[in-house]
Every structure is written in structure tokens, then in C-alpha cells.
Amino acid sequence: MKLPLAIFALLALVPILSALGVPLGGFVPLLLGRVMIFAIAAMSLDLILGIGGLASFGHAAPLAIGAYAVAILDAANIHDAVIVVPVAMAAAGFFATATGAVALRTRGVNFIMITLAFAQMIYFAAASLADYGGDDGYTLYSRTTVLGAKLLDGKAFYPTVLVVLFLVWLKLRIIAASRFGRTLSAIRQNRPRAQALGFNAFAVELAAMAIASALCALAGVLLANEAEFVSPAFASWARSGDLMVMVILGGVGSLHGAILGAFAVVMAEEALGRLTQHWPLLFGPSLVLAVLFLRRGIAGIGGRRD
Amino acid sequence: MTLLAVQLLNGFQLGMLLFLVAAGLTLVFGVMNFVNLAHGVQYMLGAYLGVTCASLAGGFWLGLLLAAMAAGAFGLALEWLIFRHLYARSDLDQVLATFGIIVTLNEAVRLLWGSAPLELPMPDLLSGSFMLMDGLRYPVYRIAITAVGLLVGLALAFLVNRTRAGMLIRAGASNPDMVNALGVDIRRLFRLVFGIGAMLAGFAGVLAAPLVSVEPGMGENVLILAFVVIVIGGIGSIRGAFIAAILVGLVDTVGRTMITDLSHAVLSGQAASRLGPALASMLIYLVMAAVLAWRPAGLFPART
């Protein structure tokens, strides 16, 4: 419990420090805001990937669905989270239920590939939305409000995202510790045995996919607001890959590891990107080295080997 | 009608190119149970090396030979350096590490050759076109690719079905531990398969180079299509990869025009011109989802 709370405490320090007048510049909150948004998406992926053992290579799809819900409602002049958030989450949950019903028929690598295929469909569907910018994307007229309050704007953005991140983390921890979460974990560990005990593995996994997808849509809503822009690239396969990298790098199944993974990836992009425009030449090899030598992810550093 | 004929030929040609990439991928996948996302990088490297070798060696043919061999050698080097340490690891670790290799090599290519797209001129011998029907000419080069793909397919079928090495590959695909226990050096078999796969992907890259623009990231589009192919065909099966490659090639090219026409027939002009391209791009994924919903292990799985 110590490490996750330390992470949240550090994240909470940023608005406190800037309120006290410490000059952090606009850059640090901006960057950490991004980290937290991706952390929400990566954590939701960790529910199915880490706890459920379902390696989805298409988790950018619910992210994009959430973002496009913001854009489409924005075009209809609806800006309040009371409507935007339920619509985004319901759409992503529905998408996961429909595609999951097909994808869950497959195992292993085929599952990885079929989830990638469904995400590609969302990518092309988004690119065909001519009313919402098509390939070029859509610039929002205004940010989402929460009951009329501008909680996703300016200085309020960072604390709001932090609260959402904390609530999602709490929710996922509760799910993981619940009967449902432990059943999901049991199915990952030994599917035939779980089924022999009378659990409906398919239904449990499908429900987990729907929950993960709906929570990821939340990150999509935040991401659209952060960028004030939405484009098909939100659903690109590289984005799905990034989310997977965050989860695996952070430490599969640990939930808070996803925050560290998101931090590592966003920082690698931004910090190495400032150092040299050829930052992938440093980022790529460090991924390979992390896989070869950091077997339990960043969250596992210093922990005991099991 | 003539349009359909051209689309069919283009579809076959795309299918053959995909087959060249997918053949290595499906064997590596099937025999070693190794998820190699970096396979598309071999295709890209093939194209780039083809451009460089052709200009250095002063000709397409020598360039083709050198580039395919260099791509194969590079694949073997990667296998020795990194991949062999990953065989015993989970799918996820393999995905992550090979994703890292894609990121690295795309950037390395950008550094070495620049981001601007390069071109590889067609060889003079094949740059002509011939009369397909009245008033319709078809480039010889595309026919040549189709023919080469068929030849490679036949050669691979012979290798896998009729030779001792092929027997071991098939045995390795269905039960690697047993093959190892029977005294076959499975690591050496892996290297052989990996080298062939890497070389074929590089070869496909050189062949495709005159038709597409050679640029960083060109490997990923092909990689995703190749994965669709091997998942539809059934992992580890050359026959499955061959049939699925043709299916995907045809669906992607013929389907593209037919869907656009069809949507124009059913819907009004504006809605059709919006919906058509989206549906066309999604078509192969729809086919894949349908096949997997019907047969979760693909059409011809090597492992039953």
C-alpha cells in the first residue's frame, strides 16, 4: 500500500506547490496531467491484461470512443459531463461487449490480433466521420463542464484529473479484491478448473472487458479535453501498443504500476524528445532491455522475488 | 468488366506480396511460438537496402539479391542478439520487446536514409506493359510479382512437405518439445526458419519498392495485414497463409471498388462517398472477425 499512496501524494504535491507560489512553470502540470490521463487508460487495460490475462492490443479503441463522444456531443452543443461521461462510457462498454463476444472465442495470439483488428475498424470508422473532421480530426469548440463548472479548464484541470485517477484506481482495487475480481484472476490462472467450479468464464471475462473499456473511455474524455482536439490517431495501433507498454513496463497486474509505466513512457517521449529528435533510438532499446532484465516491471523493483 | 479483371489481378499481386511476408511470420509463429512484431521491419529494411544496393551495385537484380541476403543476415543477427532470449517468455514480453525493436529501427532508418520517401526504379526488363484486352494495358511488373509469389509458394510447399528439414519444421510446429527430445537441435531449426522468414520478408520489400514509396513505418501496414493473413489462415500453416493471403489481397482490392459502387447504388451520393471508403478499409478486418468467430483457430491450424 505504501508505494501507490506515495505516488498519489507526489502527484498531489504539484498543485499545492504551485498554489504556494513555487515556480513550476506550465510544463510540469501539463506533462503530469498527460501522464495521469494515460495512467487511467493503462490501469483500465491492466484489469483485463494483468488480472484477467486478456492481452488486448486494441485498447486505444475505447480511448478514441471516449474522445469522439466528446467531439460528437460538442458538435451538438452538449458540453456537460453529466451527459458526456455516461454516453462515452456506455458507447465504449457497448463496443467492448459486442467485439469481446467475438474476440473471447479466441485465445493467445489470436486474441491479441483480433482485438487489434477491431481497434483498426474504429480507426477507419473515425477517419470516415467527415462531419467531425475525417482524417484531419476535430477541434473542440469548448471544454467539457461538470454541472456547469469549468473543472476541466485551466488550473482546475490537473486536480480534476488527479481525483478521477484516484477514483479509478480505488474502483479497480475494489474490483480486483471483490469476488468478481478474484474469479477473473482464477480464470486466468486455470481456466478449466475455474469452469469446473461452476464459473461462467466467458461471462466474467466479457464483463471485465466492458468495465475496462468504459473506464478507458473516461481517459478518452479527459484526453480530448486536454488536447481540445480529437483525431483518428487516438485509435492508432501504435497508441494501443503504447498502452500495453505502459502496463507491462510498470508491472503487470499491480494497477499502480500502470501509473509508473505511463510516467516512464510520457517522460521518455517528452524528455528524450527535448534531448534529441531521434529519441526513439533511445526509447526502443530501453524497452527491449526492460523486457530482458526488468521482469516484474518498474513497480517490482526492490520487491522480493516470488 | 475490364475494371474487375484489373482489380482481380491487382488483388492476386497484393496477395502474393502479403504471402511472402506472412510465410516467414507464420512459420516463426508456429514453430517457435514467437510473436514477432518486428517482422514488418524486415520488409522495410528490404526495401531500403534494395534502393541502396541497386544504386551501389548498379542494377535492380543484383540489388534484389544483395538486399534479400542482407535482410536475412540482419534477421539472424537480431535472433542471436535478442530474440533467442525471448522464446521462453510470455506473449506479452515478446510483443513488448519486438515493439521496442520496431520503434528503434524505424528511427534508425529515418536517421540513415532520411524521412523523405525514396524510389526504386523498375528493372528495364519488366517495366513494360502488355495488352490485356482491347484498350487495356497491364504492367508486366505486377504479373512478375504474382509469378514470383507463386513460385516461392511452390518452393516452400516443397520444402515443408517433401524435405527432411520441412518434416522437422512441421513436427516442430505441432510439438516442439517432442522434436527436441528426439535428438533434433531445435535451436538450429529455429535459426533456419527465422533466417528464411527474414529473407523472404526482405525480398518482398525489394519487390514492392518500385510500386510503393519507400519510407519509415512502411513495414507496419504490411505487418498488420500479414498478421490478419496468418490468423485467418491458421498459425503455422503455409497452405493457410497462401490461401488467406489471396483472400485478403482480393477482398482488399476488389472489395474496395465493389463496396464503393454498392454503397453508391444503395445510398444517396454524399452518404455513399463517405461510408464507402470507411467500409472498404474495414472489410478485411470484418472478414477476419467473421472467420475467427466461425473458426477460432483460423482456417487451417497447424496445431490441432
Tab-separated table of N, CA, C and O in Angstrom, chain A residues 49-138:
chain	number	residue	atom	x	y	z
A	49	LEU	N	-5.691	-7.158	-18.742
A	49	LEU	CA	-4.410	-7.752	-19.138
A	49	LEU	C	-3.711	-8.387	-17.941
A	49	LEU	O	-3.261	-9.529	-17.995
A	50	GLY	N	-3.653	-7.664	-16.838
A	50	GLY	CA	-2.922	-8.167	-15.684
A	50	GLY	C	-3.731	-9.148	-14.870
A	50	GLY	O	-3.271	-10.246	-14.565
A	51	ILE	N	-4.953	-8.744	-14.517
A	51	ILE	CA	-5.742	-9.590	-13.632
A	51	ILE	C	-6.465	-10.669	-14.437
A	51	ILE	O	-6.548	-11.811	-14.022
A	52	GLY	N	-6.945	-10.283	-15.631
A	52	GLY	CA	-7.695	-11.252	-16.428
A	52	GLY	C	-6.847	-12.030	-17.425
A	52	GLY	O	-7.325	-12.997	-18.008
A	53	GLY	N	-5.600	-11.602	-17.649
A	53	GLY	CA	-4.752	-12.317	-18.604
A	53	GLY	C	-5.206	-12.186	-20.046
A	53	GLY	O	-4.839	-12.987	-20.892
A	54	LEU	N	-6.030	-11.161	-20.335
A	54	LEU	CA	-6.527	-10.978	-21.698
A	54	LEU	C	-5.708	-9.864	-22.357
A	54	LEU	O	-5.923	-8.690	-22.089
A	55	ALA	N	-4.758	-10.240	-23.211
A	55	ALA	CA	-3.844	-9.267	-23.794
A	55	ALA	C	-4.512	-8.539	-24.951
A	55	ALA	O	-4.389	-8.929	-26.100
A	56	SER	N	-5.231	-7.469	-24.644
A	56	SER	CA	-5.883	-6.698	-25.706
A	56	SER	C	-4.883	-5.743	-26.355
A	56	SER	O	-4.245	-4.948	-25.675
A	57	PHE	N	-4.758	-5.851	-27.670
A	57	PHE	CA	-3.889	-4.945	-28.422
A	57	PHE	C	-4.752	-3.878	-29.082
A	57	PHE	O	-4.356	-3.282	-30.066
A	58	GLY	N	-5.940	-3.643	-28.519
A	58	GLY	CA	-6.834	-2.672	-29.141
A	58	GLY	C	-7.416	-1.712	-28.133
A	58	GLY	O	-8.508	-1.193	-28.318
A	59	HIS	N	-6.661	-1.441	-27.064
A	59	HIS	CA	-7.247	-0.624	-26.009
A	59	HIS	C	-7.287	0.856	-26.367
A	59	HIS	O	-7.856	1.656	-25.635
A	60	ALA	N	-6.666	1.226	-27.484
A	60	ALA	CA	-6.804	2.606	-27.946
A	60	ALA	C	-8.223	2.859	-28.451
A	60	ALA	O	-8.667	4.000	-28.511
A	61	ALA	N	-8.935	1.784	-28.801
A	61	ALA	CA	-10.292	1.952	-29.336
A	61	ALA	C	-11.228	2.618	-28.322
A	61	ALA	O	-11.842	3.640	-28.640
A	62	PRO	N	-11.359	2.083	-27.089
A	62	PRO	CA	-12.233	2.788	-26.132
A	62	PRO	C	-11.732	4.197	-25.806
A	62	PRO	O	-12.543	5.090	-25.557
A	63	LEU	N	-10.415	4.398	-25.837
A	63	LEU	CA	-9.868	5.738	-25.625
A	63	LEU	C	-10.418	6.690	-26.690
A	63	LEU	O	-10.894	7.790	-26.396
A	64	ALA	N	-10.362	6.235	-27.941
A	64	ALA	CA	-10.852	7.063	-29.044
A	64	ALA	C	-12.368	7.229	-28.975
A	64	ALA	O	-12.895	8.297	-29.282
A	65	ILE	N	-13.073	6.173	-28.564
A	65	ILE	CA	-14.535	6.276	-28.456
A	65	ILE	C	-14.901	7.345	-27.437
A	65	ILE	O	-15.777	8.189	-27.671
A	66	GLY	N	-14.201	7.339	-26.304
A	66	GLY	CA	-14.455	8.362	-25.301
A	66	GLY	C	-14.187	9.755	-25.835
A	66	GLY	O	-14.971	10.684	-25.643
A	67	ALA	N	-13.065	9.889	-26.563
A	67	ALA	CA	-12.694	11.187	-27.115
A	67	ALA	C	-13.706	11.639	-28.167
A	67	ALA	O	-14.106	12.811	-28.199
A	68	TYR	N	-14.140	10.710	-29.025
A	68	TYR	CA	-15.098	11.081	-30.063
A	68	TYR	C	-16.475	11.373	-29.493
A	68	TYR	O	-17.236	12.157	-30.084
A	69	ALA	N	-16.806	10.759	-28.347
A	69	ALA	CA	-18.072	11.105	-27.699
A	69	ALA	C	-18.060	12.585	-27.342
A	69	ALA	O	-19.056	13.291	-27.548
A	70	VAL	N	-16.925	13.061	-26.837
A	70	VAL	CA	-16.790	14.478	-26.521
A	70	VAL	C	-16.970	15.312	-27.790
A	70	VAL	O	-17.729	16.290	-27.811
A	71	ALA	N	-16.297	14.905	-28.881
A	71	ALA	CA	-16.336	15.683	-30.122
A	71	ALA	C	-17.738	15.728	-30.707
A	71	ALA	O	-18.227	16.794	-31.110
A	72	ILE	N	-18.386	14.571	-30.749
A	72	ILE	CA	-19.696	14.500	-31.396
A	72	ILE	C	-20.730	15.284	-30.592
A	72	ILE	O	-21.549	16.021	-31.153
A	73	LEU	N	-20.663	15.165	-29.264
A	73	LEU	CA	-21.592	15.937	-28.432
A	73	LEU	C	-21.251	17.425	-28.483
A	73	LEU	O	-22.132	18.274	-28.406
A	74	ASP	N	-19.953	17.719	-28.634
A	74	ASP	CA	-19.511	19.111	-28.763
A	74	ASP	C	-20.143	19.753	-29.992
A	74	ASP	O	-20.624	20.876	-29.952
A	75	ALA	N	-20.157	18.970	-31.092
A	75	ALA	CA	-20.754	19.492	-32.325
A	75	ALA	C	-22.256	19.713	-32.148
A	75	ALA	O	-22.853	20.560	-32.804
A	76	ALA	N	-22.868	18.903	-31.245
A	76	ALA	CA	-24.299	19.064	-30.984
A	76	ALA	C	-24.542	20.079	-29.869
A	76	ALA	O	-25.658	20.194	-29.361
A	77	ASN	N	-23.464	20.764	-29.485
A	77	ASN	CA	-23.538	21.798	-28.463
A	77	ASN	C	-23.920	21.252	-27.084
A	77	ASN	O	-24.598	21.909	-26.305
A	78	ILE	N	-23.495	20.047	-26.815
A	78	ILE	CA	-23.692	19.479	-25.472
A	78	ILE	C	-22.320	19.358	-24.831
A	78	ILE	O	-21.446	18.690	-25.357
A	79	HIS	N	-22.116	20.028	-23.717
A	79	HIS	CA	-20.769	20.095	-23.151
A	79	HIS	C	-20.690	19.584	-21.727
A	79	HIS	O	-19.631	19.620	-21.133
A	80	ASP	N	-21.823	19.187	-21.154
A	80	ASP	CA	-21.728	18.859	-19.738
A	80	ASP	C	-21.411	17.401	-19.484
A	80	ASP	O	-21.924	16.487	-20.159
A	81	ALA	N	-20.528	17.185	-18.511
A	81	ALA	CA	-20.071	15.834	-18.185
A	81	ALA	C	-21.224	14.926	-17.778
A	81	ALA	O	-21.149	13.713	-17.948
A	82	VAL	N	-22.285	15.517	-17.265
A	82	VAL	CA	-23.434	14.718	-16.839
A	82	VAL	C	-23.969	13.888	-18.015
A	82	VAL	O	-24.436	12.767	-17.839
A	83	ILE	N	-23.861	14.456	-19.203
A	83	ILE	CA	-24.288	13.708	-20.390
A	83	ILE	C	-23.089	13.057	-21.070
A	83	ILE	O	-23.123	11.885	-21.436
A	84	VAL	N	-21.994	13.812	-21.213
A	84	VAL	CA	-20.842	13.335	-21.989
A	84	VAL	C	-20.262	12.042	-21.400
A	84	VAL	O	-20.042	11.070	-22.111
A	85	VAL	N	-20.033	12.038	-20.103
A	85	VAL	CA	-19.367	10.882	-19.491
A	85	VAL	C	-20.202	9.601	-19.596
A	85	VAL	O	-19.684	8.576	-20.047
A	86	PRO	N	-21.501	9.644	-19.222
A	86	PRO	CA	-22.271	8.405	-19.386
A	86	PRO	C	-22.332	7.929	-20.836
A	86	PRO	O	-22.227	6.729	-21.091
A	87	VAL	N	-22.480	8.879	-21.778
A	87	VAL	CA	-22.529	8.484	-23.189
A	87	VAL	C	-21.220	7.825	-23.594
A	87	VAL	O	-21.203	6.754	-24.207
A	88	ALA	N	-20.087	8.444	-23.232
A	88	ALA	CA	-18.780	7.898	-23.594
A	88	ALA	C	-18.604	6.504	-23.008
A	88	ALA	O	-18.194	5.564	-23.693
A	89	MET	N	-18.924	6.364	-21.719
A	89	MET	CA	-18.706	5.081	-21.068
A	89	MET	C	-19.632	4.013	-21.613
A	89	MET	O	-19.233	2.862	-21.816
A	90	ALA	N	-20.886	4.397	-21.887
A	90	ALA	CA	-21.835	3.422	-22.417
A	90	ALA	C	-21.411	2.976	-23.809
A	90	ALA	O	-21.461	1.782	-24.131
A	91	ALA	N	-20.968	3.931	-24.637
A	91	ALA	CA	-20.567	3.577	-26.003
A	91	ALA	C	-19.370	2.627	-25.979
A	91	ALA	O	-19.348	1.610	-26.676
A	92	ALA	N	-18.383	2.944	-25.127
A	92	ALA	CA	-17.196	2.095	-25.056
A	92	ALA	C	-17.545	0.732	-24.468
A	92	ALA	O	-17.036	-0.301	-24.922
A	93	GLY	N	-18.421	0.735	-23.473
A	93	GLY	CA	-18.836	-0.538	-22.883
A	93	GLY	C	-19.570	-1.397	-23.892
A	93	GLY	O	-19.350	-2.606	-23.983
A	94	PHE	N	-20.428	-0.751	-24.679
A	94	PHE	CA	-21.161	-1.482	-25.710
A	94	PHE	C	-20.201	-2.045	-26.750
A	94	PHE	O	-20.301	-3.210	-27.152
A	95	PHE	N	-19.224	-1.202	-27.174
A	95	PHE	CA	-18.222	-1.656	-28.154
A	95	PHE	C	-17.492	-2.890	-27.633
A	95	PHE	O	-17.331	-3.883	-28.337
A	96	ALA	N	-17.071	-2.835	-26.365
A	96	ALA	CA	-16.303	-3.958	-25.809
A	96	ALA	C	-17.166	-5.206	-25.696
A	96	ALA	O	-16.688	-6.324	-25.922
A	97	THR	N	-18.438	-5.021	-25.367
A	97	THR	CA	-19.308	-6.190	-25.237
A	97	THR	C	-19.512	-6.853	-26.595
A	97	THR	O	-19.426	-8.080	-26.720
A	98	ALA	N	-19.753	-6.020	-27.609
A	98	ALA	CA	-20.012	-6.569	-28.937
A	98	ALA	C	-18.764	-7.242	-29.515
A	98	ALA	O	-18.830	-8.380	-30.000
A	99	THR	N	-17.631	-6.552	-29.453
A	99	THR	CA	-16.422	-7.140	-30.047
A	99	THR	C	-15.858	-8.239	-29.149
A	99	THR	O	-15.334	-9.243	-29.638
A	100	GLY	N	-15.998	-8.066	-27.838
A	100	GLY	CA	-15.482	-9.069	-26.915
A	100	GLY	C	-16.172	-10.410	-27.102
A	100	GLY	O	-15.545	-11.461	-26.977
A	101	ALA	N	-17.459	-10.369	-27.420
A	101	ALA	CA	-18.192	-11.621	-27.603
A	101	ALA	C	-17.564	-12.456	-28.720
A	101	ALA	O	-17.546	-13.682	-28.652
A	102	VAL	N	-17.037	-11.778	-29.735
A	102	VAL	CA	-16.342	-12.496	-30.813
A	102	VAL	C	-14.906	-12.809	-30.402
A	102	VAL	O	-14.434	-13.943	-30.530
A	103	ALA	N	-14.211	-11.793	-29.867
A	103	ALA	CA	-12.783	-11.944	-29.571
A	103	ALA	C	-12.537	-13.031	-28.529
A	103	ALA	O	-11.550	-13.763	-28.608
A	104	LEU	N	-13.447	-13.155	-27.563
A	104	LEU	CA	-13.216	-14.114	-26.481
A	104	LEU	C	-13.346	-15.564	-26.936
A	104	LEU	O	-13.045	-16.479	-26.180
A	105	ARG	N	-13.796	-15.756	-28.164
A	105	ARG	CA	-13.795	-17.124	-28.694
A	105	ARG	C	-12.365	-17.587	-28.992
A	105	ARG	O	-12.116	-18.770	-29.131
A	106	THR	N	-11.465	-16.629	-29.122
A	106	THR	CA	-10.084	-16.985	-29.465
A	106	THR	C	-9.197	-16.876	-28.237
A	106	THR	O	-9.556	-16.254	-27.242
A	107	ARG	N	-8.020	-17.479	-28.330
A	107	ARG	CA	-7.056	-17.446	-27.222
A	107	ARG	C	-5.720	-16.914	-27.712
A	107	ARG	O	-5.449	-16.900	-28.904
A	108	GLY	N	-4.872	-16.579	-26.765
A	108	GLY	CA	-3.461	-16.293	-27.054
A	108	GLY	C	-3.263	-15.227	-28.114
A	108	GLY	O	-3.872	-14.164	-28.071
A	109	VAL	N	-2.407	-15.568	-29.060
A	109	VAL	CA	-2.030	-14.597	-30.074
A	109	VAL	C	-3.222	-14.187	-30.929
A	109	VAL	O	-3.345	-13.034	-31.333
A	110	ASN	N	-4.118	-15.141	-31.205
A	110	ASN	CA	-5.292	-14.787	-31.995
A	110	ASN	C	-6.124	-13.720	-31.301
A	110	ASN	O	-6.701	-12.856	-31.956
A	111	PHE	N	-6.160	-13.770	-29.975
A	111	PHE	CA	-6.899	-12.752	-29.233
A	111	PHE	C	-6.218	-11.386	-29.395
A	111	PHE	O	-6.872	-10.376	-29.635
A	112	ILE	N	-4.900	-11.385	-29.288
A	112	ILE	CA	-4.146	-10.142	-29.475
A	112	ILE	C	-4.482	-9.533	-30.830
A	112	ILE	O	-4.755	-8.340	-30.956
A	113	MET	N	-4.504	-10.389	-31.849
A	113	MET	CA	-4.681	-9.884	-33.204
A	113	MET	C	-6.115	-9.469	-33.498
A	113	MET	O	-6.359	-8.511	-34.230
A	114	ILE	N	-7.085	-10.189	-32.934
A	114	ILE	CA	-8.470	-9.822	-33.251
A	114	ILE	C	-8.846	-8.529	-32.529
A	114	ILE	O	-9.573	-7.686	-33.078
A	115	THR	N	-8.294	-8.301	-31.335
A	115	THR	CA	-8.575	-7.025	-30.674
A	115	THR	C	-7.924	-5.884	-31.462
A	115	THR	O	-8.504	-4.810	-31.602
A	116	LEU	N	-6.738	-6.150	-32.008
A	116	LEU	CA	-6.083	-5.156	-32.867
A	116	LEU	C	-6.963	-4.859	-34.084
A	116	LEU	O	-7.141	-3.701	-34.477
A	117	ALA	N	-7.540	-5.915	-34.654
A	117	ALA	CA	-8.392	-5.726	-35.832
A	117	ALA	C	-9.597	-4.854	-35.514
A	117	ALA	O	-9.943	-3.958	-36.286
A	118	PHE	N	-10.229	-5.090	-34.368
A	118	PHE	CA	-11.399	-4.280	-34.009
A	118	PHE	C	-10.998	-2.819	-33.780
A	118	PHE	O	-11.738	-1.901	-34.131
A	119	ALA	N	-9.820	-2.616	-33.187
A	119	ALA	CA	-9.372	-1.244	-32.976
A	119	ALA	C	-9.088	-0.554	-34.309
A	119	ALA	O	-9.372	0.630	-34.483
A	120	GLN	N	-8.558	-1.315	-35.268
A	120	GLN	CA	-8.325	-0.754	-36.604
A	120	GLN	C	-9.644	-0.310	-37.228
A	120	GLN	O	-9.715	0.699	-37.925
A	121	MET	N	-10.702	-1.107	-36.979
A	121	MET	CA	-12.016	-0.720	-37.515
A	121	MET	C	-12.449	0.623	-36.948
A	121	MET	O	-12.966	1.470	-37.674
A	122	ILE	N	-12.244	0.806	-35.636
A	122	ILE	CA	-12.599	2.088	-35.021
A	122	ILE	C	-11.771	3.207	-35.650
A	122	ILE	O	-12.273	4.288	-35.950
A	123	TYR	N	-10.492	2.906	-35.896
A	123	TYR	CA	-9.609	3.898	-36.524
A	123	TYR	C	-10.178	4.339	-37.871
A	123	TYR	O	-10.315	5.533	-38.147
A	124	PHE	N	-10.529	3.372	-38.702
A	124	PHE	CA	-11.040	3.723	-40.038
A	124	PHE	C	-12.422	4.353	-39.947
A	124	PHE	O	-12.751	5.245	-40.735
A	125	ALA	N	-13.226	3.885	-38.988
A	125	ALA	CA	-14.552	4.495	-38.808
A	125	ALA	C	-14.382	5.967	-38.430
A	125	ALA	O	-15.074	6.832	-38.962
A	126	ALA	N	-13.433	6.238	-37.523
A	126	ALA	CA	-13.209	7.621	-37.101
A	126	ALA	C	-12.734	8.467	-38.285
A	126	ALA	O	-13.164	9.606	-38.460
A	127	ALA	N	-11.859	7.873	-39.112
A	127	ALA	CA	-11.339	8.618	-40.262
A	127	ALA	C	-12.437	8.933	-41.266
A	127	ALA	O	-12.306	9.848	-42.078
A	128	SER	N	-13.541	8.177	-41.231
A	128	SER	CA	-14.599	8.405	-42.212
A	128	SER	C	-15.658	9.382	-41.703
A	128	SER	O	-16.589	9.718	-42.423
A	129	LEU	N	-15.522	9.827	-40.454
A	129	LEU	CA	-16.521	10.755	-39.912
A	129	LEU	C	-16.279	12.156	-40.472
A	129	LEU	O	-15.682	13.008	-39.817
A	130	ALA	N	-16.761	12.386	-41.689
A	130	ALA	CA	-16.462	13.642	-42.381
A	130	ALA	C	-16.993	14.851	-41.603
A	130	ALA	O	-16.384	15.919	-41.606
A	131	ASP	N	-18.128	14.668	-40.909
A	131	ASP	CA	-18.693	15.781	-40.148
A	131	ASP	C	-17.799	16.184	-38.985
A	131	ASP	O	-17.905	17.286	-38.456
A	132	TYR	N	-16.948	15.231	-38.556
A	132	TYR	CA	-16.083	15.517	-37.410
A	132	TYR	C	-14.624	15.524	-37.842
A	132	TYR	O	-13.745	15.026	-37.157
A	133	GLY	N	-14.371	16.053	-39.038
A	133	GLY	CA	-13.000	16.296	-39.469
A	133	GLY	C	-12.340	15.167	-40.243
A	133	GLY	O	-11.277	15.374	-40.816
A	134	GLY	N	-12.946	13.995	-40.264
A	134	GLY	CA	-12.334	12.885	-41.008
A	134	GLY	C	-10.927	12.620	-40.549
A	134	GLY	O	-10.651	12.573	-39.346
A	135	ASP	N	-10.026	12.494	-41.519
A	135	ASP	CA	-8.614	12.219	-41.219
A	135	ASP	C	-7.962	13.334	-40.410
A	135	ASP	O	-7.043	13.095	-39.644
A	136	ASP	N	-8.428	14.576	-40.653
A	136	ASP	CA	-7.728	15.724	-40.061
A	136	ASP	C	-8.044	15.930	-38.593
A	136	ASP	O	-7.339	16.661	-37.917
A	137	GLY	N	-9.135	15.313	-38.129
A	137	GLY	CA	-9.505	15.487	-36.736
A	137	GLY	C	-10.423	16.673	-36.525
A	137	GLY	O	-10.765	17.393	-37.469
A	138	TYR	N	-10.820	16.858	-35.286
A	138	TYR	CA	-11.861	17.824	-34.946
A	138	TYR	C	-11.388	18.653	-33.765
A	138	TYR	O	-10.933	18.114	-32.761
